[in-house]
Structures are given as structure tokens and as C-alpha cells.
Short mmCIF file of C-alpha atoms in Angstrom, two decimals:
data_model
loop_
_atom_site.label_atom_id
_atom_site.label_comp_id
_atom_site.label_asym_id
_atom_site.label_seq_id
_atom_site.Cartn_x
_atom_site.Cartn_y
_atom_site.Cartn_z
CA UNK A 1 108.73 132.90 127.04
CA UNK A 2 109.94 132.80 123.48
CA UNK A 3 107.95 132.47 120.42
CA UNK A 4 108.53 128.82 118.97
CA UNK A 5 110.45 128.77 115.85
CA UNK A 6 109.00 127.06 112.82
CA UNK A 7 111.34 124.16 113.28
CA UNK A 8 109.77 123.71 116.69
CA UNK A 9 106.38 123.50 115.54
CA UNK A 10 107.29 120.95 112.82
CA UNK A 11 108.71 118.57 115.48
CA UNK A 12 105.57 118.89 117.61
CA UNK A 13 103.02 118.68 114.54
CA UNK A 14 105.39 115.48 113.40
CA UNK A 15 105.08 113.82 117.15
CA UNK A 16 101.42 114.38 117.20
CA UNK A 17 100.95 112.95 113.70
CA UNK A 18 102.98 110.11 114.49
CA UNK A 19 100.59 109.50 117.50
CA UNK A 20 97.74 109.85 115.38
CA UNK A 21 96.16 112.79 117.42
CA UNK A 22 94.91 114.73 114.70
CA UNK A 23 93.62 117.55 117.14
CA UNK A 24 96.38 118.49 118.76
CA UNK A 25 98.50 118.18 115.46
CA UNK A 26 96.09 120.56 113.98
CA UNK A 27 96.26 123.05 117.05
CA UNK A 28 99.96 123.12 116.73
CA UNK A 29 99.69 124.03 112.96
CA UNK A 30 97.41 126.84 113.63
CA UNK A 31 99.73 128.06 116.19
CA UNK A 32 102.52 127.89 113.75
CA UNK A 33 100.43 129.92 111.05
CA UNK A 34 99.46 132.23 113.81
CA UNK A 35 103.34 132.92 114.75
CA UNK A 36 104.66 132.53 111.28
CA UNK A 37 101.89 133.55 108.91
CA UNK A 38 104.52 134.28 105.82
CA UNK A 39 106.09 130.79 106.23
CA UNK A 40 104.17 128.05 104.18
CA UNK A 41 104.85 125.23 106.85
CA UNK A 42 102.11 125.93 108.97
CA UNK A 43 99.86 126.05 106.27
CA UNK A 44 101.49 122.85 104.33
CA UNK A 45 101.54 120.71 107.75
CA UNK A 46 97.90 121.82 108.71
CA UNK A 47 96.67 120.62 105.12
CA UNK A 48 98.55 117.31 105.83
CA UNK A 49 96.81 116.92 109.04
CA UNK A 50 93.27 117.85 107.53
CA UNK A 51 93.60 115.38 104.55
CA UNK A 52 94.76 112.42 106.88
CA UNK A 53 91.70 113.29 109.19
CA UNK A 54 89.42 113.01 106.14
CA UNK A 55 88.83 116.68 106.06
CA UNK A 56 89.70 117.32 102.10
CA UNK A 57 88.02 120.43 101.90
CA UNK A 58 89.81 121.98 104.77
CA UNK A 59 93.17 120.60 103.38
CA UNK A 60 92.60 122.29 100.28
CA UNK A 61 91.88 125.57 101.73
CA UNK A 62 95.15 125.44 103.90
CA UNK A 63 96.95 124.52 100.80
CA UNK A 64 95.73 127.64 99.16
CA UNK A 65 96.90 129.50 102.07
CA UNK A 66 100.22 128.24 101.73
CA UNK A 67 100.72 129.33 98.17
CA UNK A 68 99.06 132.63 99.14
CA UNK A 69 101.71 133.26 101.76
CA UNK A 70 104.52 131.68 99.22
CA UNK A 71 103.36 131.53 95.50
CA UNK A 72 106.38 129.48 94.34
CA UNK A 73 106.32 126.79 97.30
CA UNK A 74 106.42 123.59 95.48
CA UNK A 75 105.26 121.42 98.45
CA UNK A 76 102.10 123.47 98.67
CA UNK A 77 101.39 123.37 94.97
CA UNK A 78 101.65 119.70 94.97
CA UNK A 79 99.40 119.43 97.95
CA UNK A 80 96.95 121.34 96.55
CA UNK A 81 97.00 118.95 93.23
CA UNK A 82 96.61 115.85 96.13
CA UNK A 83 93.66 117.57 97.79
CA UNK A 84 91.84 118.32 94.20
CA UNK A 85 92.52 114.46 93.61
CA UNK A 86 91.03 113.38 96.95
CA UNK A 87 88.02 115.59 96.08
CA UNK A 88 87.53 113.84 92.68
CA UNK A 89 88.45 117.07 91.12
CA UNK A 90 90.71 115.36 88.85
CA UNK A 91 91.24 117.43 85.70
CA UNK A 92 91.69 120.47 88.45
CA UNK A 93 94.42 118.24 90.03
CA UNK A 94 96.41 117.48 86.99
CA UNK A 95 96.25 121.22 86.00
CA UNK A 96 97.67 121.88 89.48
CA UNK A 97 100.40 119.41 88.80
CA UNK A 98 101.21 120.79 85.74
CA UNK A 99 101.66 124.20 87.56
CA UNK A 100 103.95 122.61 90.18
CA UNK A 101 105.88 121.37 87.23
CA UNK A 102 106.30 124.84 85.90
CA UNK A 103 107.72 126.08 89.23
CA UNK A 104 109.93 122.96 89.30
CA UNK A 105 111.82 124.00 86.28
CA UNK A 106 115.01 121.99 85.55
CA UNK A 107 115.74 121.11 88.97
CA UNK A 108 115.94 117.23 89.06
CA UNK A 109 114.84 117.06 92.97
CA UNK A 110 111.82 119.25 92.18
CA UNK A 111 110.89 117.57 88.96
CA UNK A 112 111.10 114.05 90.92
CA UNK A 113 108.46 115.24 93.35
CA UNK A 114 105.95 116.33 90.78
CA UNK A 115 106.75 113.21 89.07
CA UNK A 116 105.77 111.14 92.11
CA UNK A 117 102.40 112.71 92.45
CA UNK A 118 101.75 111.95 88.77
CA UNK A 119 102.86 108.38 89.26
CA UNK A 120 100.13 108.18 92.32
CA UNK A 121 97.48 109.76 90.08
CA UNK A 122 98.11 107.17 87.23
CA UNK A 123 99.36 109.75 84.86
CA UNK A 124 102.44 107.88 83.73
CA UNK A 125 102.67 109.62 80.10
CA UNK A 126 103.10 112.79 82.03
CA UNK A 127 105.39 111.42 84.72
CA UNK A 128 107.78 110.24 81.73
CA UNK A 129 107.94 113.78 80.23
CA UNK A 130 109.24 114.97 83.79
CA UNK A 131 111.74 112.46 83.72
CA UNK A 132 112.81 113.46 80.33
CA UNK A 133 113.32 116.91 81.49
CA UNK A 134 115.34 116.02 84.49
CA UNK A 135 117.58 113.57 82.53
CA UNK A 136 118.17 116.05 79.69
CA UNK A 137 119.66 118.36 82.63
CA UNK A 138 121.19 115.41 84.82
CA UNK A 139 122.02 112.51 82.41
CA UNK A 140 123.95 110.56 84.97
CA UNK A 141 121.07 110.70 87.33
CA UNK A 142 120.62 106.60 87.71
CA UNK A 143 117.71 107.08 90.00
CA UNK A 144 115.75 109.05 87.46
CA UNK A 145 116.71 106.89 84.73
CA UNK A 146 115.38 103.86 86.88
CA UNK A 147 112.02 105.66 87.74
CA UNK A 148 111.75 106.43 83.58
CA UNK A 149 112.48 102.83 83.14
CA UNK A 150 109.84 101.50 85.43
CA UNK A 151 107.26 103.66 83.84
CA UNK A 152 108.07 102.64 80.35
CA UNK A 153 107.84 99.20 81.35
CA UNK A 154 104.51 99.92 83.10
CA UNK A 155 103.11 101.41 79.80
CA UNK A 156 104.53 98.34 78.00
CA UNK A 157 107.52 100.05 76.37
CA UNK A 158 109.86 97.30 76.84
CA UNK A 159 112.22 98.45 74.42
CA UNK A 160 112.79 102.05 75.95
CA UNK A 161 112.79 100.58 79.37
CA UNK A 162 115.67 98.14 78.32
CA UNK A 163 117.60 101.40 77.05
CA UNK A 164 117.26 103.09 80.30
CA UNK A 165 118.47 100.08 82.17
CA UNK A 166 121.66 99.83 79.90
CA UNK A 167 122.21 103.22 80.57
CA UNK A 168 122.18 102.65 84.17
CA UNK A 169 124.28 99.68 84.03
CA UNK A 170 126.87 101.55 81.84
CA UNK A 171 127.13 104.15 84.55
CA UNK A 172 127.11 101.86 87.53
CA UNK A 173 127.84 98.32 86.42
CA UNK A 174 127.08 96.67 89.89
CA UNK A 175 123.46 98.30 90.05
CA UNK A 176 121.30 95.52 91.44
CA UNK A 177 118.10 97.19 90.44
CA UNK A 178 118.90 97.82 87.11
CA UNK A 179 120.73 94.59 86.39
CA UNK A 180 117.69 92.36 87.94
CA UNK A 181 115.12 94.41 85.81
CA UNK A 182 116.73 94.14 82.84
CA UNK A 183 117.09 90.48 83.13
CA UNK A 184 113.19 90.49 83.63
CA UNK A 185 112.53 92.16 80.27
CA UNK A 186 113.92 88.91 78.31
CA UNK A 187 114.48 85.53 78.57
CA UNK A 188 118.18 84.36 79.12
CA UNK A 189 119.72 82.14 76.50
CA UNK A 190 122.88 80.12 76.88
CA UNK A 191 125.79 81.84 75.55
CA UNK A 192 124.73 85.34 76.79
CA UNK A 193 127.03 87.12 79.21
CA UNK A 194 124.35 88.55 81.56
CA UNK A 195 124.54 85.77 84.01
CA UNK A 196 128.32 86.42 84.15
CA UNK A 197 127.53 90.10 84.91
CA UNK A 198 124.84 89.29 87.41
CA UNK A 199 127.45 86.94 89.31
CA UNK A 200 130.22 89.40 88.92
CA UNK A 201 127.96 92.25 90.63
CA UNK A 202 127.13 89.74 93.27
CA UNK A 203 130.53 88.77 94.55
CA UNK A 204 131.21 92.62 94.96
CA UNK A 205 129.17 92.56 98.09
CA UNK A 206 127.12 89.51 98.78
CA UNK A 207 126.48 89.64 102.47
CA UNK A 208 124.36 92.98 102.35
CA UNK A 209 120.82 92.35 101.83
CA UNK A 210 119.88 95.39 99.82
CA UNK A 211 122.49 94.69 97.28
CA UNK A 212 122.35 90.78 97.44
CA UNK A 213 118.79 90.09 97.50
CA UNK A 214 117.80 91.53 93.93
CA UNK A 215 120.66 89.80 92.46
CA UNK A 216 120.03 86.54 93.93
CA UNK A 217 116.26 86.68 92.47
CA UNK A 218 117.81 87.77 89.13
CA UNK A 219 120.13 85.01 89.06
CA UNK A 220 117.56 82.55 90.17
CA UNK A 221 115.37 83.55 87.02
CA UNK A 222 118.31 83.53 84.77
CA UNK A 223 119.45 80.15 85.52
CA UNK A 224 115.66 78.99 85.55
CA UNK A 225 115.94 80.45 81.86
CA UNK A 226 118.79 78.37 80.79
CA UNK A 227 117.18 75.30 82.55
CA UNK A 228 120.02 75.01 85.26
CA UNK A 229 117.59 74.38 88.00
CA UNK A 230 119.86 73.49 90.60
CA UNK A 231 121.49 76.75 90.50
CA UNK A 232 118.22 78.64 90.38
CA UNK A 233 116.99 76.98 93.43
CA UNK A 234 120.37 77.69 95.45
CA UNK A 235 119.82 81.61 94.45
CA UNK A 236 116.24 81.63 95.28
CA UNK A 237 116.83 80.09 98.31
CA UNK A 238 119.59 82.63 99.08
CA UNK A 239 117.29 85.40 98.14
CA UNK A 240 114.50 84.59 100.45
CA UNK A 241 116.94 83.65 103.33
CA UNK A 242 118.40 87.15 103.30
CA UNK A 243 115.17 88.94 102.91
CA UNK A 244 113.84 87.04 105.76
CA UNK A 245 116.37 88.52 107.97
CA UNK A 246 115.03 91.90 107.43
CA UNK A 247 111.33 91.27 108.04
CA UNK A 248 109.53 90.56 111.42
CA UNK A 249 106.80 88.14 110.42
CA UNK A 250 104.70 85.59 112.34
CA UNK A 251 102.69 83.47 110.30
CA UNK A 252 100.27 83.01 113.58
CA UNK A 253 99.00 86.40 112.81
CA UNK A 254 97.87 85.63 109.38
CA UNK A 255 96.04 82.50 110.53
CA UNK A 256 94.64 84.62 113.61
CA UNK A 257 93.26 87.08 111.02
CA UNK A 258 91.64 84.45 108.73
CA UNK A 259 89.96 82.67 111.65
CA UNK A 260 88.90 85.90 113.19
CA UNK A 261 87.20 87.06 109.93
CA UNK A 262 85.37 83.50 109.41
CA UNK A 263 84.22 83.99 112.94
CA UNK A 264 83.16 87.18 112.56
CA UNK A 265 81.02 86.32 109.24
CA UNK A 266 79.80 82.46 110.28
CA UNK A 267 77.49 81.77 107.78
CA UNK A 268 75.74 83.31 104.47
CA UNK A 269 73.87 86.72 105.03
CA UNK A 270 70.76 87.52 103.37
CA UNK A 271 71.51 90.03 100.56
CA UNK A 272 71.50 93.54 101.92
CA UNK A 273 69.61 96.42 100.33
CA UNK A 274 71.60 98.18 97.28
CA UNK A 275 72.11 101.81 98.55
CA UNK A 276 74.15 103.03 95.61
CA UNK A 277 73.61 101.59 92.44
CA UNK A 278 77.10 100.64 92.19
CA UNK A 279 78.40 97.28 91.16
CA UNK A 280 82.15 97.36 91.56
CA UNK A 281 84.51 94.22 90.41
CA UNK A 282 86.71 93.12 93.23
CA UNK A 283 89.77 90.75 91.82
CA UNK A 284 91.07 88.67 94.70
CA UNK A 285 93.59 85.83 95.01
CA UNK A 286 97.01 85.26 95.75
CA UNK A 287 99.72 87.20 94.14
CA UNK A 288 100.89 85.48 90.68
CA UNK A 289 97.69 83.89 90.01
CA UNK A 290 96.65 86.35 87.29
CA UNK A 291 94.87 88.77 88.99
CA UNK A 292 96.85 91.70 86.97
CA UNK A 293 96.26 90.09 83.53
CA UNK A 294 92.37 89.50 84.44
CA UNK A 295 92.09 92.98 85.44
CA UNK A 296 93.83 94.28 82.02
CA UNK A 297 91.37 92.13 80.48
CA UNK A 298 88.31 93.57 82.12
CA UNK A 299 89.94 96.84 81.77
CA UNK A 300 89.83 96.54 78.22
CA UNK A 301 86.08 96.44 78.09
CA UNK A 302 84.43 99.86 76.91
CA UNK A 303 82.17 99.85 80.13
CA UNK A 304 84.91 99.11 82.52
CA UNK A 305 87.54 101.33 84.04
CA UNK A 306 90.71 99.37 85.84
CA UNK A 307 91.11 101.28 89.14
CA UNK A 308 94.25 99.48 90.01
CA UNK A 309 95.30 97.75 93.15
CA UNK A 310 93.99 100.06 95.73
CA UNK A 311 93.95 99.87 99.57
CA UNK A 312 90.41 102.01 99.63
CA UNK A 313 88.44 99.15 101.25
CA UNK A 314 90.67 98.87 104.28
CA UNK A 315 90.84 102.40 104.61
CA UNK A 316 87.08 102.68 104.40
CA UNK A 317 86.86 100.26 107.05
CA UNK A 318 89.13 102.21 109.34
CA UNK A 319 87.03 105.43 108.47
CA UNK A 320 83.77 103.61 109.42
CA UNK A 321 85.16 102.46 112.29
CA UNK A 322 86.77 105.72 113.59
CA UNK A 323 83.59 107.20 113.40
CA UNK A 324 82.02 105.17 115.93
CA UNK A 325 84.85 104.87 118.47
CA UNK A 326 88.00 106.73 119.64
CA UNK A 327 91.32 105.52 117.62
CA UNK A 328 92.82 103.01 119.87
CA UNK A 329 94.83 99.71 119.34
CA UNK A 330 92.76 96.63 118.82
CA UNK A 331 93.59 93.14 118.72
CA UNK A 332 92.67 90.94 115.69
CA UNK A 333 89.46 89.43 117.41
CA UNK A 334 88.27 92.81 118.26
CA UNK A 335 88.84 94.42 114.60
CA UNK A 336 87.19 91.46 112.73
CA UNK A 337 84.13 92.01 115.17
CA UNK A 338 83.96 95.61 114.66
CA UNK A 339 83.91 94.98 110.90
CA UNK A 340 81.05 92.42 111.43
CA UNK A 341 79.04 94.99 113.12
CA UNK A 342 79.28 97.86 110.24
CA UNK A 343 76.50 98.66 108.49
CA UNK A 344 76.55 98.22 104.62
CA UNK A 345 75.41 101.56 103.70
CA UNK A 346 77.69 103.52 105.82
CA UNK A 347 80.57 101.36 104.70
CA UNK A 348 79.66 101.98 100.88
CA UNK A 349 79.34 105.66 101.42
CA UNK A 350 82.98 105.64 103.19
CA UNK A 351 84.29 103.59 100.18
CA UNK A 352 82.89 105.12 97.18
CA UNK A 353 84.06 108.79 98.79
CA UNK A 354 87.52 107.15 99.03
CA UNK A 355 87.73 105.66 95.70
CA UNK A 356 86.34 108.80 93.83
CA UNK A 357 89.82 109.66 92.81
CA UNK A 358 90.31 106.21 91.11
CA UNK A 359 86.79 105.63 90.05
CA UNK A 360 87.14 107.05 86.48
CA UNK A 361 83.84 107.73 84.52
CA UNK A 362 82.81 104.32 83.17
CA UNK A 363 79.68 102.64 84.53
CA UNK A 364 81.98 99.84 86.23
CA UNK A 365 85.46 99.87 87.73
CA UNK A 366 87.52 97.12 89.01
CA UNK A 367 89.65 97.08 92.42
CA UNK A 368 92.62 94.59 92.24
CA UNK A 369 93.83 94.62 95.68
CA UNK A 370 94.21 90.83 96.16
CA UNK A 371 93.87 90.74 99.89
CA UNK A 372 90.33 92.40 99.73
CA UNK A 373 89.52 88.37 100.27
CA UNK A 374 89.51 89.26 103.86
CA UNK A 375 86.64 91.57 103.82
CA UNK A 376 84.41 89.70 101.16
CA UNK A 377 81.78 89.40 103.57
CA UNK A 378 81.71 93.14 104.55
CA UNK A 379 82.09 94.00 100.57
CA UNK A 380 78.95 92.01 99.79
CA UNK A 381 77.28 93.89 102.79
CA UNK A 382 78.20 97.25 101.27
CA UNK A 383 77.75 96.15 97.49
CA UNK A 384 74.96 93.45 97.24
CA UNK A 385 75.63 93.95 93.19
CA UNK A 386 79.25 93.54 93.36
CA UNK A 387 81.28 90.81 91.48
CA UNK A 388 83.83 89.12 93.09
CA UNK A 389 86.73 87.61 90.70
CA UNK A 390 88.62 84.99 92.59
CA UNK A 391 91.74 83.58 90.93
CA UNK A 392 93.15 80.26 91.75
CA UNK A 393 96.01 78.32 90.66
CA UNK A 394 97.57 75.15 91.53
CA UNK A 395 98.63 75.57 95.42
CA UNK A 396 102.34 74.52 94.47
CA UNK A 397 102.49 76.63 91.74
CA UNK A 398 101.19 79.61 93.44
CA UNK A 399 103.52 79.06 96.12
CA UNK A 400 106.42 78.70 94.46
CA UNK A 401 105.63 81.57 92.09
CA UNK A 402 105.42 83.77 95.15
CA UNK A 403 108.61 82.39 96.87
CA UNK A 404 110.52 83.22 93.40
CA UNK A 405 109.32 86.59 93.28
CA UNK A 406 110.65 89.81 95.24
CA UNK A 407 107.74 91.73 96.41
CA UNK A 408 110.32 94.39 98.25
CA UNK A 409 108.51 93.35 101.69
CA UNK A 410 105.27 93.39 100.55
CA UNK A 411 103.25 89.76 100.97
CA UNK A 412 105.96 88.78 104.01
CA UNK A 413 104.72 85.25 104.12
CA UNK A 414 106.34 84.89 100.59
CA UNK A 415 109.65 84.82 101.86
#
């Protein structure tokens, strides 16, 4: 029987990972390393599997093995940085990313890969420097210009962001993302020509949702700025109608989730023992109710680190459940019942291990995942000293703010 090729092993491992069969995926990766020890693929894929199955130390060892087999392999270098970040060794993770950036040289695609890790690690200034390097080599790279503009915008450098958007539009006058983002940076005034530019770009391809949706949202905002509310409403309806054709959303599932969690936590519980000494701040509420502003205000305090919008508590619940039963599909009611049965100390340990890369060094930290409201019963069981900041807004204001904002397939009810 012939030895499977590296490509064969890749396909087998990918299929096992798709099925979340971590044991078989790990076996296949080990077999790949056995047959092809000088190829980084078996090391890298094995590291992916180990990290996905909550074995970060093993994942790091495998990434290091891949680097030993092929010292210049960029993917293994980035994976090493990811493993170190998960292990809470942040300074080493950033140093590893810097080493990967050196290997990337001036190759835009390689720089983009390292840039992606740095953004993930909230190292936005470093990420911008890599964009600068890539754009210096390929000044017509609109994807990298857009990436840099987004980073400038995140850091509040709106003039620099606008310059990048203008550069993209000069290269591609119908670029929907740049046109929309440029309009978000400033208020439209009567007599400006940006509405005409948006209308012209939309007319080029008004039926393709990928092109038309952002332009409809941009036009809705522009017409609202100039008090043409009928035109604004027309475009916001068109935007949501087109986006709705691209998503599979059933409101009944959201209602069932809320009702199941209410049934799982039917009454106020006694205060649980505090096993961690941690008192995280969880900021919850609908999008567009001020959660980001409140997070920024809290994060400006000398004792509070803003960890951002994390999916960590949801992941911690999944990890705690997985430790007690094999991974199987659960309906919403079964899932809620399992959450209700979780021990607070176990859940706290699981959460703190996963939040470690984002926790920071200050005494307190905030977690701004607005959908954590689903899990408040479990949160207070795990962290009895936690603080919940619940942002509310008039229902009409909140609903319309969601309806006229493009979440790029997040919060599907908003469409």
C-alpha cells in the first residue's frame, strides 16, 4: 500500500476537524509527521488540533517542531505566536509575531497574515506598521489600504483613515466598502458630491447584495444627514431586504433560547462562594445602546482593563460541558439545562483560563460581549463579585439603530 501524500493527510485531517473528531485528527497529524517529518504540515495541523481541543502546551510544542523542521515556515511561526498568546505569555507571543514579520519580508500576502494575528492580539499600532510596509511595496493594494484605514479608524486617527479611503476610491471609484466607510467618517451636507458618487456606484450593480448592501446603507446615512428622510428610509429598507436574502434566520430560535434560559434559571439564587477573588465587569445590552462608549469610559480608569468584545464566556460554557459529556448536538432546551447544572467554580476556572490572553494586568477587566445577557445566571454563579452594566435605550431608538446599521451578518435579527 502506497504512503499517503501530505495532501492526502491534509484532506483527512480537515475532514476530522470538520466533524470535531479531535482524536482522529490528532492521529492523522501524527501519522503525517511520521511519514513526512521534514514537512511542516503535520506539525502545523497537529498544533491546530491541539489548540482547538484545549491543549495549548502540546500545541506550542508541535508548532516548535514545525519550525525546527522548516525554520522559515511562516504559518508555524504565526501559530507559535497564537499558542503563546493562549498560554498568557503575551510578551513572548508578540516577540514571536515580530520574528514572523521579519520572515515575511516585503511580501504583501505574508505581511497580511502576520497583520491578522496582531489585530487578533489587539496590537493595532504594530499591525499598522506592517500595513505600511506592504503598501510601500504595493501601493495599489486596495485590500491592504482598507485594512490600514480600519486600524486608523479603530485608533481614532480619522484623518488618516479618510486618506486611505480616498486612495482606495481613486483606484476603484465603485468600491462599496470604501465609499460607505468614508461617509461614516463625516456628516454629509447639502451640495457635497458624495451622494452622487454613491448613487453612481450603486447603479453599476444594484442587484448584487455584496456590492449593493453597503451602498444602500451608506446612502441611507447620507440622506438622513441632509434630512431627506424618505430617501433614507427607502435605502435602509432596500439594504435590509437584500441582506435578508443572504441569511437563514428564524426568530423562533431566539425566542426559544430566551425562554429556555429563563426556565433554566427560574429564580434568584443564593450568593455563591467566591473561589477566584476576581470581579469582572460584564457589559451587556442590545447593540447601538452605548455599550462601546461605556466600555471605553470604564477602560480609561487606572484600575480597569478593557478586554474588548470577547466570545470567551460562551466558549467557557462549551468547554465545561465538554468535560462532562462527549461532543454531541444539543437542542436549545438541553443546552440551557446543562448550563444550569454547571458548577460555578468550574465555570470560573474555565473562563479565566480562556480570558488570560485578554485579561491585562490591572485589578479589574471588562468583557463587552453584549450577548452575555443570555448567561447572567451562570456568570453570577461563577463570579459572585462580578458587576453587570446593562445598557438600555428607548425600544424604538434601539430597534431603528440596529435596523439602519450593517452588522455584516452579525445579529441577524437586525435585518
